[in-house]
């Protein structure tokens, strides 16, 4: 008579952990992101800065805010100037709205902590919005330049 049981060396499928209890609960509470990448966190900083300014300036609702890793070669100043732009305003075209771009890598290099990054991102967004609206940064955000 033949046995239908698997040979002793065949692994059995596991449905629980090795102690047979399984997971006891979630790894983290639902409001805590489990894996937020640096790029996602940076996107959130730009979104927060834009939202803050949109509450004060409703005309910014039509402006696109974007994040780009690094400036493209055509976005950088001429070769005799060694500065790297941190942000850029792209004016509206006939079929597209104005766009403000913040460059993630140059900002991250200049600001080491999250608070420094948040402050720098906000200042960059304020400067680009000021250029778009034709105002001074202090008029766009009275807290501009304060630590």
mmCIF file of N, CA and C in Angstrom:
data_model
loop_
_atom_site.group_PDB
_atom_site.id
_atom_site.type_symbol
_atom_site.label_atom_id
_atom_site.label_comp_id
_atom_site.label_asym_id
_atom_site.label_seq_id
_atom_site.Cartn_x
_atom_site.Cartn_y
_atom_site.Cartn_z
ATOM 1 N N UNK A 1 0.833 -1.172 0.000
ATOM 2 C CA UNK A 1 0.000 0.000 0.000
ATOM 3 C C UNK A 1 0.883 1.243 0.000
ATOM 4 N N UNK A 2 0.570 2.159 -0.876
ATOM 5 C CA UNK A 2 1.369 3.372 -1.005
ATOM 6 C C UNK A 2 0.765 4.483 -0.163
ATOM 7 N N UNK A 3 1.642 5.268 0.427
ATOM 8 C CA UNK A 3 1.212 6.394 1.257
ATOM 9 C C UNK A 3 1.109 7.641 0.382
ATOM 10 N N UNK A 4 0.104 8.459 0.628
ATOM 11 C CA UNK A 4 -0.056 9.697 -0.139
ATOM 12 C C UNK A 4 0.606 10.880 0.563
ATOM 13 N N UNK A 5 1.228 10.660 1.687
ATOM 14 C CA UNK A 5 1.910 11.735 2.413
ATOM 15 C C UNK A 5 3.177 12.119 1.662
ATOM 16 N N UNK A 6 3.545 13.391 1.694
ATOM 17 C CA UNK A 6 4.777 13.810 1.009
ATOM 18 C C UNK A 6 5.996 13.210 1.692
ATOM 19 N N UNK A 7 7.062 13.059 0.941
ATOM 20 C CA UNK A 7 8.278 12.531 1.559
ATOM 21 C C UNK A 7 8.740 13.466 2.676
ATOM 22 N N UNK A 8 9.439 12.945 3.685
ATOM 23 C CA UNK A 8 9.830 13.745 4.838
ATOM 24 C C UNK A 8 10.710 14.939 4.495
ATOM 25 N N UNK A 9 11.417 14.932 3.396
ATOM 26 C CA UNK A 9 12.306 16.038 3.073
ATOM 27 C C UNK A 9 11.587 17.195 2.366
ATOM 28 N N UNK A 10 10.354 17.006 1.940
ATOM 29 C CA UNK A 10 9.629 18.080 1.239
ATOM 30 C C UNK A 10 9.175 19.130 2.249
ATOM 31 N N UNK A 11 9.422 20.410 1.958
ATOM 32 C CA UNK A 11 9.009 21.456 2.902
ATOM 33 C C UNK A 11 7.490 21.628 2.900
ATOM 34 N N UNK A 12 6.980 21.873 4.074
ATOM 35 C CA UNK A 12 5.538 22.124 4.196
ATOM 36 C C UNK A 12 5.277 23.610 4.013
ATOM 37 N N UNK A 13 4.146 23.941 3.407
ATOM 38 C CA UNK A 13 3.840 25.369 3.248
ATOM 39 C C UNK A 13 3.615 26.017 4.613
ATOM 40 N N UNK A 14 4.103 27.240 4.755
ATOM 41 C CA UNK A 14 3.958 27.953 6.022
ATOM 42 C C UNK A 14 2.871 29.015 5.877
ATOM 43 N N UNK A 15 2.010 29.044 6.830
ATOM 44 C CA UNK A 15 0.955 30.043 6.837
ATOM 45 C C UNK A 15 1.114 30.981 8.019
ATOM 46 N N UNK A 16 1.973 30.644 8.952
ATOM 47 C CA UNK A 16 2.202 31.448 10.143
ATOM 48 C C UNK A 16 3.700 31.493 10.417
ATOM 49 N N UNK A 17 4.089 32.266 11.397
ATOM 50 C CA UNK A 17 5.508 32.308 11.724
ATOM 51 C C UNK A 17 5.934 30.997 12.380
ATOM 52 N N UNK A 18 7.168 30.888 12.712
ATOM 53 C CA UNK A 18 7.681 29.593 13.180
ATOM 54 C C UNK A 18 7.124 29.152 14.525
ATOM 55 N N UNK A 19 6.568 30.069 15.284
ATOM 56 C CA UNK A 19 5.975 29.675 16.564
ATOM 57 C C UNK A 19 4.481 29.403 16.436
ATOM 58 N N UNK A 20 3.935 29.583 15.236
ATOM 59 C CA UNK A 20 2.549 29.253 15.009
ATOM 60 C C UNK A 20 1.555 30.324 15.426
ATOM 61 N N UNK A 21 2.044 31.505 15.807
ATOM 62 C CA UNK A 21 1.119 32.539 16.282
ATOM 63 C C UNK A 21 0.735 33.534 15.201
ATOM 64 N N UNK A 22 1.554 33.716 14.188
ATOM 65 C CA UNK A 22 1.259 34.716 13.174
ATOM 66 C C UNK A 22 1.568 36.112 13.693
ATOM 67 N N UNK A 23 1.200 37.098 12.942
ATOM 68 C CA UNK A 23 1.442 38.476 13.358
ATOM 69 C C UNK A 23 0.444 38.851 14.448
ATOM 70 N N UNK A 24 0.911 39.536 15.446
ATOM 71 C CA UNK A 24 0.043 39.921 16.558
ATOM 72 C C UNK A 24 -0.698 41.218 16.295
ATOM 73 N N UNK A 25 -0.199 42.041 15.427
ATOM 74 C CA UNK A 25 -0.841 43.316 15.131
ATOM 75 C C UNK A 25 -0.100 44.019 14.020
ATOM 76 N N UNK A 26 -0.571 45.186 13.640
ATOM 77 C CA UNK A 26 0.115 45.901 12.560
ATOM 78 C C UNK A 26 1.508 46.347 12.998
ATOM 79 N N UNK A 27 2.392 46.504 12.035
ATOM 80 C CA UNK A 27 3.756 46.925 12.319
ATOM 81 C C UNK A 27 3.786 48.366 12.812
ATOM 82 N N UNK A 28 2.953 49.203 12.217
ATOM 83 C CA UNK A 28 2.894 50.615 12.596
ATOM 84 C C UNK A 28 1.437 51.067 12.555
ATOM 85 N N UNK A 29 1.103 52.094 13.311
ATOM 86 C CA UNK A 29 -0.261 52.613 13.247
ATOM 87 C C UNK A 29 -0.597 53.090 11.835
ATOM 88 N N UNK A 30 -1.872 53.102 11.465
ATOM 89 C CA UNK A 30 -2.248 53.452 10.086
ATOM 90 C C UNK A 30 -1.833 54.857 9.658
ATOM 91 N N UNK A 31 -1.715 55.801 10.580
ATOM 92 C CA UNK A 31 -1.370 57.172 10.193
ATOM 93 C C UNK A 31 0.124 57.358 9.970
ATOM 94 N N UNK A 32 0.951 56.367 10.271
ATOM 95 C CA UNK A 32 2.394 56.476 10.107
ATOM 96 C C UNK A 32 2.807 55.796 8.805
ATOM 97 N N UNK A 33 3.472 56.525 7.910
ATOM 98 C CA UNK A 33 3.912 55.881 6.674
ATOM 99 C C UNK A 33 5.050 54.907 6.968
ATOM 100 N N UNK A 34 4.958 53.720 6.408
ATOM 101 C CA UNK A 34 5.981 52.711 6.659
ATOM 102 C C UNK A 34 7.258 52.983 5.873
ATOM 103 N N UNK A 35 7.116 53.414 4.659
ATOM 104 C CA UNK A 35 8.295 53.663 3.838
ATOM 105 C C UNK A 35 8.079 54.928 3.035
ATOM 106 N N UNK A 36 8.607 56.016 3.538
ATOM 107 C CA UNK A 36 8.516 57.294 2.833
ATOM 108 C C UNK A 36 9.912 57.607 2.315
ATOM 109 N N UNK A 37 10.054 57.573 1.017
ATOM 110 C CA UNK A 37 11.375 57.807 0.439
ATOM 111 C C UNK A 37 11.766 59.278 0.584
ATOM 112 N N UNK A 38 13.044 59.564 0.389
ATOM 113 C CA UNK A 38 13.508 60.954 0.453
ATOM 114 C C UNK A 38 12.820 61.794 -0.603
ATOM 115 N N UNK A 39 12.611 61.227 -1.779
ATOM 116 C CA UNK A 39 11.938 61.967 -2.851
ATOM 117 C C UNK A 39 10.490 62.278 -2.465
ATOM 118 N N UNK A 40 9.802 61.307 -1.863
ATOM 119 C CA UNK A 40 8.419 61.547 -1.425
ATOM 120 C C UNK A 40 8.359 62.605 -0.330
ATOM 121 N N UNK A 41 9.298 62.541 0.596
ATOM 122 C CA UNK A 41 9.335 63.534 1.674
ATOM 123 C C UNK A 41 9.604 64.925 1.108
ATOM 124 N N UNK A 42 10.462 65.014 0.103
ATOM 125 C CA UNK A 42 10.763 66.295 -0.523
ATOM 126 C C UNK A 42 9.537 66.823 -1.262
ATOM 127 N N UNK A 43 8.839 65.942 -1.975
ATOM 128 C CA UNK A 43 7.605 66.333 -2.655
ATOM 129 C C UNK A 43 6.609 66.919 -1.662
ATOM 130 N N UNK A 44 6.523 66.308 -0.483
ATOM 131 C CA UNK A 44 5.624 66.812 0.560
ATOM 132 C C UNK A 44 6.023 68.216 1.008
ATOM 133 N N UNK A 45 7.323 68.478 1.116
ATOM 134 C CA UNK A 45 7.780 69.817 1.507
ATOM 135 C C UNK A 45 7.364 70.870 0.476
ATOM 136 N N UNK A 46 7.515 70.536 -0.797
ATOM 137 C CA UNK A 46 7.132 71.477 -1.855
ATOM 138 C C UNK A 46 5.622 71.684 -1.844
ATOM 139 N N UNK A 47 4.873 70.594 -1.674
ATOM 140 C CA UNK A 47 3.413 70.685 -1.635
ATOM 141 C C UNK A 47 2.949 71.534 -0.449
ATOM 142 N N UNK A 48 3.580 71.356 0.704
ATOM 143 C CA UNK A 48 3.225 72.154 1.886
ATOM 144 C C UNK A 48 3.493 73.642 1.654
ATOM 145 N N UNK A 49 4.644 73.952 1.070
ATOM 146 C CA UNK A 49 4.979 75.354 0.802
ATOM 147 C C UNK A 49 3.995 75.956 -0.199
ATOM 148 N N UNK A 50 3.651 75.198 -1.234
ATOM 149 C CA UNK A 50 2.705 75.692 -2.239
ATOM 150 C C UNK A 50 1.316 75.888 -1.627
ATOM 151 N N UNK A 51 0.872 74.942 -0.821
ATOM 152 C CA UNK A 51 -0.443 75.059 -0.179
ATOM 153 C C UNK A 51 -0.507 76.282 0.720
ATOM 154 N N UNK A 52 0.563 76.527 1.450
ATOM 155 C CA UNK A 52 0.618 77.691 2.339
ATOM 156 C C UNK A 52 0.459 78.993 1.559
ATOM 157 N N UNK A 53 1.130 79.065 0.427
ATOM 158 C CA UNK A 53 1.059 80.287 -0.376
ATOM 159 C C UNK A 53 -0.270 80.398 -1.135
ATOM 160 N N UNK A 54 -0.836 79.271 -1.550
ATOM 161 C CA UNK A 54 -2.114 79.309 -2.263
ATOM 162 C C UNK A 54 -3.241 79.832 -1.372
ATOM 163 N N UNK A 55 -3.155 79.576 -0.073
ATOM 164 C CA UNK A 55 -4.173 80.112 0.837
ATOM 165 C C UNK A 55 -4.123 81.636 0.863
ATOM 166 N N UNK A 56 -2.932 82.188 0.735
ATOM 167 C CA UNK A 56 -2.773 83.647 0.767
ATOM 168 C C UNK A 56 -2.977 84.266 -0.615
ATOM 169 N N UNK A 57 -2.585 83.553 -1.656
ATOM 170 C CA UNK A 57 -2.664 84.062 -3.028
ATOM 171 C C UNK A 57 -3.502 83.091 -3.869
ATOM 172 N N UNK A 58 -4.803 83.296 -3.962
ATOM 173 C CA UNK A 58 -5.672 82.367 -4.708
ATOM 174 C C UNK A 58 -5.307 82.232 -6.187
ATOM 175 N N UNK A 59 -4.677 83.236 -6.782
ATOM 176 C CA UNK A 59 -4.315 83.151 -8.196
ATOM 177 C C UNK A 59 -3.258 82.078 -8.457
ATOM 178 N N UNK A 60 -2.671 81.518 -7.418
ATOM 179 C CA UNK A 60 -1.682 80.444 -7.602
ATOM 180 C C UNK A 60 -2.336 79.086 -7.846
ATOM 181 N N UNK A 61 -3.658 79.033 -7.798
ATOM 182 C CA UNK A 61 -4.349 77.757 -8.010
ATOM 183 C C UNK A 61 -4.067 77.196 -9.402
ATOM 184 N N UNK A 62 -3.781 78.063 -10.368
ATOM 185 C CA UNK A 62 -3.514 77.610 -11.730
ATOM 186 C C UNK A 62 -2.041 77.307 -11.988
ATOM 187 N N UNK A 63 -1.187 77.567 -11.018
ATOM 188 C CA UNK A 63 0.249 77.341 -11.179
ATOM 189 C C UNK A 63 0.581 75.897 -10.813
ATOM 190 N N UNK A 64 1.401 75.259 -11.626
ATOM 191 C CA UNK A 64 1.873 73.906 -11.326
ATOM 192 C C UNK A 64 3.160 73.994 -10.522
ATOM 193 N N UNK A 65 3.266 73.185 -9.480
ATOM 194 C CA UNK A 65 4.492 73.087 -8.696
ATOM 195 C C UNK A 65 5.061 71.704 -8.946
ATOM 196 N N UNK A 66 6.351 71.656 -9.282
ATOM 197 C CA UNK A 66 6.977 70.389 -9.639
ATOM 198 C C UNK A 66 8.325 70.254 -8.958
ATOM 199 N N UNK A 67 8.786 69.010 -8.893
ATOM 200 C CA UNK A 67 10.104 68.697 -8.350
ATOM 201 C C UNK A 67 10.874 67.962 -9.433
ATOM 202 N N UNK A 68 12.117 68.371 -9.613
ATOM 203 C CA UNK A 68 13.005 67.715 -10.556
ATOM 204 C C UNK A 68 14.283 67.378 -9.796
ATOM 205 N N UNK A 69 14.881 66.249 -10.109
ATOM 206 C CA UNK A 69 16.095 65.816 -9.408
ATOM 207 C C UNK A 69 17.196 66.861 -9.478
ATOM 208 N N UNK A 70 17.609 67.198 -10.681
ATOM 209 C CA UNK A 70 18.678 68.184 -10.911
ATOM 210 C C UNK A 70 18.284 69.039 -12.105
ATOM 211 N N UNK A 71 18.864 70.236 -12.190
ATOM 212 C CA UNK A 71 18.557 71.055 -13.369
ATOM 213 C C UNK A 71 19.165 70.449 -14.629
ATOM 214 N N UNK A 72 18.463 70.576 -15.717
ATOM 215 C CA UNK A 72 19.011 70.136 -16.993
ATOM 216 C C UNK A 72 20.091 71.105 -17.415
ATOM 217 N N UNK A 73 20.929 70.677 -18.311
ATOM 218 C CA UNK A 73 22.045 71.518 -18.761
ATOM 219 C C UNK A 73 21.557 72.860 -19.299
ATOM 220 N N UNK A 74 20.418 72.877 -19.974
ATOM 221 C CA UNK A 74 19.914 74.133 -20.528
ATOM 222 C C UNK A 74 19.375 75.064 -19.445
ATOM 223 N N UNK A 75 19.112 74.528 -18.230
ATOM 224 C CA UNK A 75 18.606 75.344 -17.128
ATOM 225 C C UNK A 75 19.709 76.004 -16.317
ATOM 226 N N UNK A 76 20.949 75.567 -16.495
ATOM 227 C CA UNK A 76 22.050 76.083 -15.689
ATOM 228 C C UNK A 76 22.607 77.365 -16.294
ATOM 229 N N UNK A 77 23.180 78.210 -15.454
ATOM 230 C CA UNK A 77 23.764 79.460 -15.955
ATOM 231 C C UNK A 77 24.976 79.190 -16.855
ATOM 232 N N UNK A 78 25.482 80.209 -17.516
ATOM 233 C CA UNK A 78 26.668 80.031 -18.366
ATOM 234 C C UNK A 78 27.857 79.461 -17.578
ATOM 235 N N UNK A 79 28.837 78.925 -18.300
ATOM 236 C CA UNK A 79 29.962 78.216 -17.688
ATOM 237 C C UNK A 79 30.807 79.082 -16.759
ATOM 238 N N UNK A 80 30.833 80.393 -16.933
ATOM 239 C CA UNK A 80 31.676 81.230 -16.078
ATOM 240 C C UNK A 80 31.076 81.408 -14.679
ATOM 241 N N UNK A 81 29.842 81.015 -14.483
ATOM 242 C CA UNK A 81 29.183 81.111 -13.186
ATOM 243 C C UNK A 81 29.020 79.703 -12.626
ATOM 244 N N UNK A 82 29.554 79.441 -11.430
ATOM 245 C CA UNK A 82 29.529 78.103 -10.855
ATOM 246 C C UNK A 82 28.291 77.813 -10.013
ATOM 247 N N UNK A 83 27.336 78.713 -9.973
ATOM 248 C CA UNK A 83 26.155 78.480 -9.154
ATOM 249 C C UNK A 83 25.216 77.477 -9.817
ATOM 250 N N UNK A 84 24.543 76.710 -8.979
ATOM 251 C CA UNK A 84 23.553 75.752 -9.443
ATOM 252 C C UNK A 84 22.191 76.258 -8.975
ATOM 253 N N UNK A 85 21.227 76.379 -9.879
ATOM 254 C CA UNK A 85 19.927 76.890 -9.462
ATOM 255 C C UNK A 85 19.213 75.911 -8.530
ATOM 256 N N UNK A 86 18.454 76.460 -7.602
ATOM 257 C CA UNK A 86 17.672 75.637 -6.677
ATOM 258 C C UNK A 86 16.220 75.534 -7.123
ATOM 259 N N UNK A 87 15.797 76.470 -7.958
ATOM 260 C CA UNK A 87 14.435 76.464 -8.456
ATOM 261 C C UNK A 87 14.344 77.272 -9.725
ATOM 262 N N UNK A 88 13.204 77.151 -10.385
ATOM 263 C CA UNK A 88 13.042 77.840 -11.664
ATOM 264 C C UNK A 88 11.573 78.125 -11.911
ATOM 265 N N UNK A 89 11.301 79.265 -12.490
ATOM 266 C CA UNK A 89 9.953 79.626 -12.925
ATOM 267 C C UNK A 89 9.886 79.464 -14.432
ATOM 268 N N UNK A 90 8.923 78.701 -14.881
ATOM 269 C CA UNK A 90 8.682 78.540 -16.312
ATOM 270 C C UNK A 90 7.357 79.230 -16.599
ATOM 271 N N UNK A 91 7.415 80.277 -17.400
ATOM 272 C CA UNK A 91 6.226 81.073 -17.685
ATOM 273 C C UNK A 91 5.154 80.283 -18.419
ATOM 274 N N UNK A 92 3.955 80.789 -18.350
ATOM 275 C CA UNK A 92 2.823 80.140 -19.007
ATOM 276 C C UNK A 92 2.973 80.227 -20.518
ATOM 277 N N UNK A 93 2.532 79.193 -21.174
ATOM 278 C CA UNK A 93 2.491 79.176 -22.631
ATOM 279 C C UNK A 93 1.042 79.256 -23.074
ATOM 280 N N UNK A 94 0.822 79.170 -24.370
ATOM 281 C CA UNK A 94 -0.559 79.282 -24.837
ATOM 282 C C UNK A 94 -1.406 78.077 -24.448
ATOM 283 N N UNK A 95 -0.773 76.928 -24.220
ATOM 284 C CA UNK A 95 -1.547 75.740 -23.856
ATOM 285 C C UNK A 95 -1.100 75.117 -22.529
ATOM 286 N N UNK A 96 -0.323 75.838 -21.742
ATOM 287 C CA UNK A 96 0.111 75.304 -20.441
ATOM 288 C C UNK A 96 0.204 76.434 -19.420
ATOM 289 N N UNK A 97 -0.049 76.096 -18.150
ATOM 290 C CA UNK A 97 0.037 77.119 -17.100
ATOM 291 C C UNK A 97 1.490 77.358 -16.682
ATOM 292 N N UNK A 98 1.691 78.363 -15.879
ATOM 293 C CA UNK A 98 3.019 78.622 -15.314
ATOM 294 C C UNK A 98 3.412 77.441 -14.437
ATOM 295 N N UNK A 99 4.722 77.228 -14.351
ATOM 296 C CA UNK A 99 5.217 76.099 -13.553
ATOM 297 C C UNK A 99 6.403 76.559 -12.734
ATOM 298 N N UNK A 100 6.409 76.169 -11.472
ATOM 299 C CA UNK A 100 7.544 76.424 -10.589
ATOM 300 C C UNK A 100 8.188 75.084 -10.299
ATOM 301 N N UNK A 101 9.471 74.980 -10.595
ATOM 302 C CA UNK A 101 10.215 73.739 -10.413
ATOM 303 C C UNK A 101 11.241 73.942 -9.305
ATOM 304 N N UNK A 102 11.294 72.993 -8.372
ATOM 305 C CA UNK A 102 12.304 72.998 -7.318
ATOM 306 C C UNK A 102 13.213 71.801 -7.578
ATOM 307 N N UNK A 103 14.521 72.040 -7.549
ATOM 308 C CA UNK A 103 15.499 70.982 -7.818
ATOM 309 C C UNK A 103 15.905 70.310 -6.512
ATOM 310 N N UNK A 104 15.579 69.034 -6.394
ATOM 311 C CA UNK A 104 15.733 68.306 -5.133
ATOM 312 C C UNK A 104 17.188 68.117 -4.697
ATOM 313 N N UNK A 105 18.030 67.603 -5.556
ATOM 314 C CA UNK A 105 19.398 67.269 -5.143
ATOM 315 C C UNK A 105 20.203 68.484 -4.701
ATOM 316 N N UNK A 106 20.191 69.606 -5.433
ATOM 317 C CA UNK A 106 20.931 70.783 -4.953
ATOM 318 C C UNK A 106 20.419 71.288 -3.609
ATOM 319 N N UNK A 107 19.123 71.187 -3.381
ATOM 320 C CA UNK A 107 18.564 71.621 -2.090
ATOM 321 C C UNK A 107 19.019 70.684 -0.985
ATOM 322 N N UNK A 108 18.964 69.384 -1.230
ATOM 323 C CA UNK A 108 19.374 68.414 -0.205
ATOM 324 C C UNK A 108 20.845 68.554 0.147
ATOM 325 N N UNK A 109 21.672 68.926 -0.811
ATOM 326 C CA UNK A 109 23.100 69.101 -0.538
ATOM 327 C C UNK A 109 23.330 70.295 0.389
ATOM 328 N N UNK A 110 22.542 71.340 0.211
ATOM 329 C CA UNK A 110 22.728 72.560 1.000
ATOM 330 C C UNK A 110 22.085 72.507 2.376
ATOM 331 N N UNK A 111 21.066 71.678 2.556
ATOM 332 C CA UNK A 111 20.358 71.618 3.834
ATOM 333 C C UNK A 111 20.427 70.184 4.365
ATOM 334 N N UNK A 112 21.001 70.027 5.536
ATOM 335 C CA UNK A 112 21.230 68.679 6.063
ATOM 336 C C UNK A 112 20.039 68.109 6.848
ATOM 337 N N UNK A 113 19.358 68.946 7.607
ATOM 338 C CA UNK A 113 18.240 68.434 8.412
ATOM 339 C C UNK A 113 16.922 68.680 7.691
ATOM 340 N N UNK A 114 15.881 67.987 8.142
ATOM 341 C CA UNK A 114 14.556 68.156 7.544
ATOM 342 C C UNK A 114 14.051 69.583 7.739
ATOM 343 N N UNK A 115 14.300 70.167 8.909
ATOM 344 C CA UNK A 115 13.851 71.539 9.160
ATOM 345 C C UNK A 115 14.550 72.535 8.242
ATOM 346 N N UNK A 116 15.858 72.350 8.041
ATOM 347 C CA UNK A 116 16.589 73.225 7.129
ATOM 348 C C UNK A 116 16.056 73.086 5.708
ATOM 349 N N UNK A 117 15.776 71.834 5.294
ATOM 350 C CA UNK A 117 15.224 71.598 3.955
ATOM 351 C C UNK A 117 13.870 72.270 3.806
ATOM 352 N N UNK A 118 13.019 72.121 4.824
ATOM 353 C CA UNK A 118 11.684 72.723 4.753
ATOM 354 C C UNK A 118 11.780 74.234 4.618
ATOM 355 N N UNK A 119 12.665 74.849 5.375
ATOM 356 C CA UNK A 119 12.840 76.301 5.314
ATOM 357 C C UNK A 119 13.385 76.727 3.954
ATOM 358 N N UNK A 120 14.380 76.011 3.446
ATOM 359 C CA UNK A 120 14.970 76.352 2.156
ATOM 360 C C UNK A 120 13.964 76.156 1.019
ATOM 361 N N UNK A 121 13.222 75.069 1.050
ATOM 362 C CA UNK A 121 12.209 74.830 0.018
ATOM 363 C C UNK A 121 11.171 75.944 0.041
ATOM 364 N N UNK A 122 10.728 76.319 1.229
ATOM 365 C CA UNK A 122 9.733 77.388 1.327
ATOM 366 C C UNK A 122 10.286 78.693 0.761
ATOM 367 N N UNK A 123 11.536 79.013 1.070
ATOM 368 C CA UNK A 123 12.135 80.244 0.546
ATOM 369 C C UNK A 123 12.254 80.208 -0.974
ATOM 370 N N UNK A 124 12.608 79.061 -1.522
ATOM 371 C CA UNK A 124 12.723 78.932 -2.977
ATOM 372 C C UNK A 124 11.358 79.133 -3.628
ATOM 373 N N UNK A 125 10.338 78.492 -3.064
ATOM 374 C CA UNK A 125 8.994 78.626 -3.626
ATOM 375 C C UNK A 125 8.515 80.079 -3.523
ATOM 376 N N UNK A 126 8.774 80.722 -2.375
ATOM 377 C CA UNK A 126 8.380 82.122 -2.208
ATOM 378 C C UNK A 126 9.079 83.006 -3.238
ATOM 379 N N UNK A 127 10.371 82.799 -3.461
ATOM 380 C CA UNK A 127 11.113 83.601 -4.434
ATOM 381 C C UNK A 127 10.561 83.425 -5.844
ATOM 382 N N UNK A 128 10.225 82.194 -6.208
ATOM 383 C CA UNK A 128 9.708 81.946 -7.555
ATOM 384 C C UNK A 128 8.304 82.529 -7.710
ATOM 385 N N UNK A 129 7.480 82.430 -6.666
ATOM 386 C CA UNK A 129 6.138 83.019 -6.705
ATOM 387 C C UNK A 129 6.251 84.540 -6.791
ATOM 388 N N UNK A 130 7.191 85.108 -6.057
ATOM 389 C CA UNK A 130 7.395 86.567 -6.109
ATOM 390 C C UNK A 130 7.770 87.002 -7.519
ATOM 391 N N UNK A 131 8.633 86.233 -8.163
ATOM 392 C CA UNK A 131 9.002 86.556 -9.544
ATOM 393 C C UNK A 131 7.786 86.445 -10.459
ATOM 394 N N UNK A 132 6.971 85.428 -10.263
ATOM 395 C CA UNK A 132 5.773 85.233 -11.080
ATOM 396 C C UNK A 132 4.778 86.386 -10.909
ATOM 397 N N UNK A 133 4.585 86.809 -9.658
ATOM 398 C CA UNK A 133 3.601 87.854 -9.376
ATOM 399 C C UNK A 133 4.164 89.262 -9.538
ATOM 400 N N UNK A 134 5.469 89.384 -9.701
ATOM 401 C CA UNK A 134 6.090 90.697 -9.838
ATOM 402 C C UNK A 134 6.144 91.461 -8.528
ATOM 403 N N UNK A 135 6.289 90.736 -7.432
ATOM 404 C CA UNK A 135 6.350 91.330 -6.102
ATOM 405 C C UNK A 135 7.667 90.982 -5.443
ATOM 406 N N UNK A 136 7.927 91.595 -4.310
ATOM 407 C CA UNK A 136 9.112 91.200 -3.535
ATOM 408 C C UNK A 136 8.744 89.968 -2.694
ATOM 409 N N UNK A 137 9.726 89.127 -2.367
ATOM 410 C CA UNK A 137 9.435 87.950 -1.546
ATOM 411 C C UNK A 137 8.799 88.302 -0.196
ATOM 412 N N UNK A 138 9.174 89.451 0.377
ATOM 413 C CA UNK A 138 8.606 89.860 1.663
ATOM 414 C C UNK A 138 7.119 90.172 1.540
ATOM 415 N N UNK A 139 6.680 90.643 0.364
ATOM 416 C CA UNK A 139 5.258 90.899 0.149
ATOM 417 C C UNK A 139 4.480 89.615 -0.088
ATOM 418 N N UNK A 140 5.132 88.621 -0.683
ATOM 419 C CA UNK A 140 4.466 87.341 -0.923
ATOM 420 C C UNK A 140 4.267 86.613 0.394
ATOM 421 N N UNK A 141 5.294 86.592 1.236
ATOM 422 C CA UNK A 141 5.208 85.936 2.547
ATOM 423 C C UNK A 141 5.932 86.814 3.556
ATOM 424 N N UNK A 142 5.202 87.423 4.489
ATOM 425 C CA UNK A 142 5.841 88.303 5.471
ATOM 426 C C UNK A 142 6.902 87.608 6.326
ATOM 427 N N UNK A 143 6.847 86.293 6.430
ATOM 428 C CA UNK A 143 7.828 85.549 7.232
ATOM 429 C C UNK A 143 9.057 85.163 6.414
ATOM 430 N N UNK A 144 9.143 85.607 5.171
ATOM 431 C CA UNK A 144 10.277 85.270 4.319
ATOM 432 C C UNK A 144 11.567 85.778 4.937
ATOM 433 N N UNK A 145 12.585 84.921 4.980
ATOM 434 C CA UNK A 145 13.899 85.304 5.500
ATOM 435 C C UNK A 145 14.038 85.159 6.999
ATOM 436 N N UNK A 146 12.950 84.856 7.691
ATOM 437 C CA UNK A 146 13.045 84.652 9.151
ATOM 438 C C UNK A 146 13.360 83.203 9.416
ATOM 439 N N UNK A 147 14.101 82.950 10.457
ATOM 440 C CA UNK A 147 14.425 81.561 10.831
ATOM 441 C C UNK A 147 13.384 80.992 11.738
#
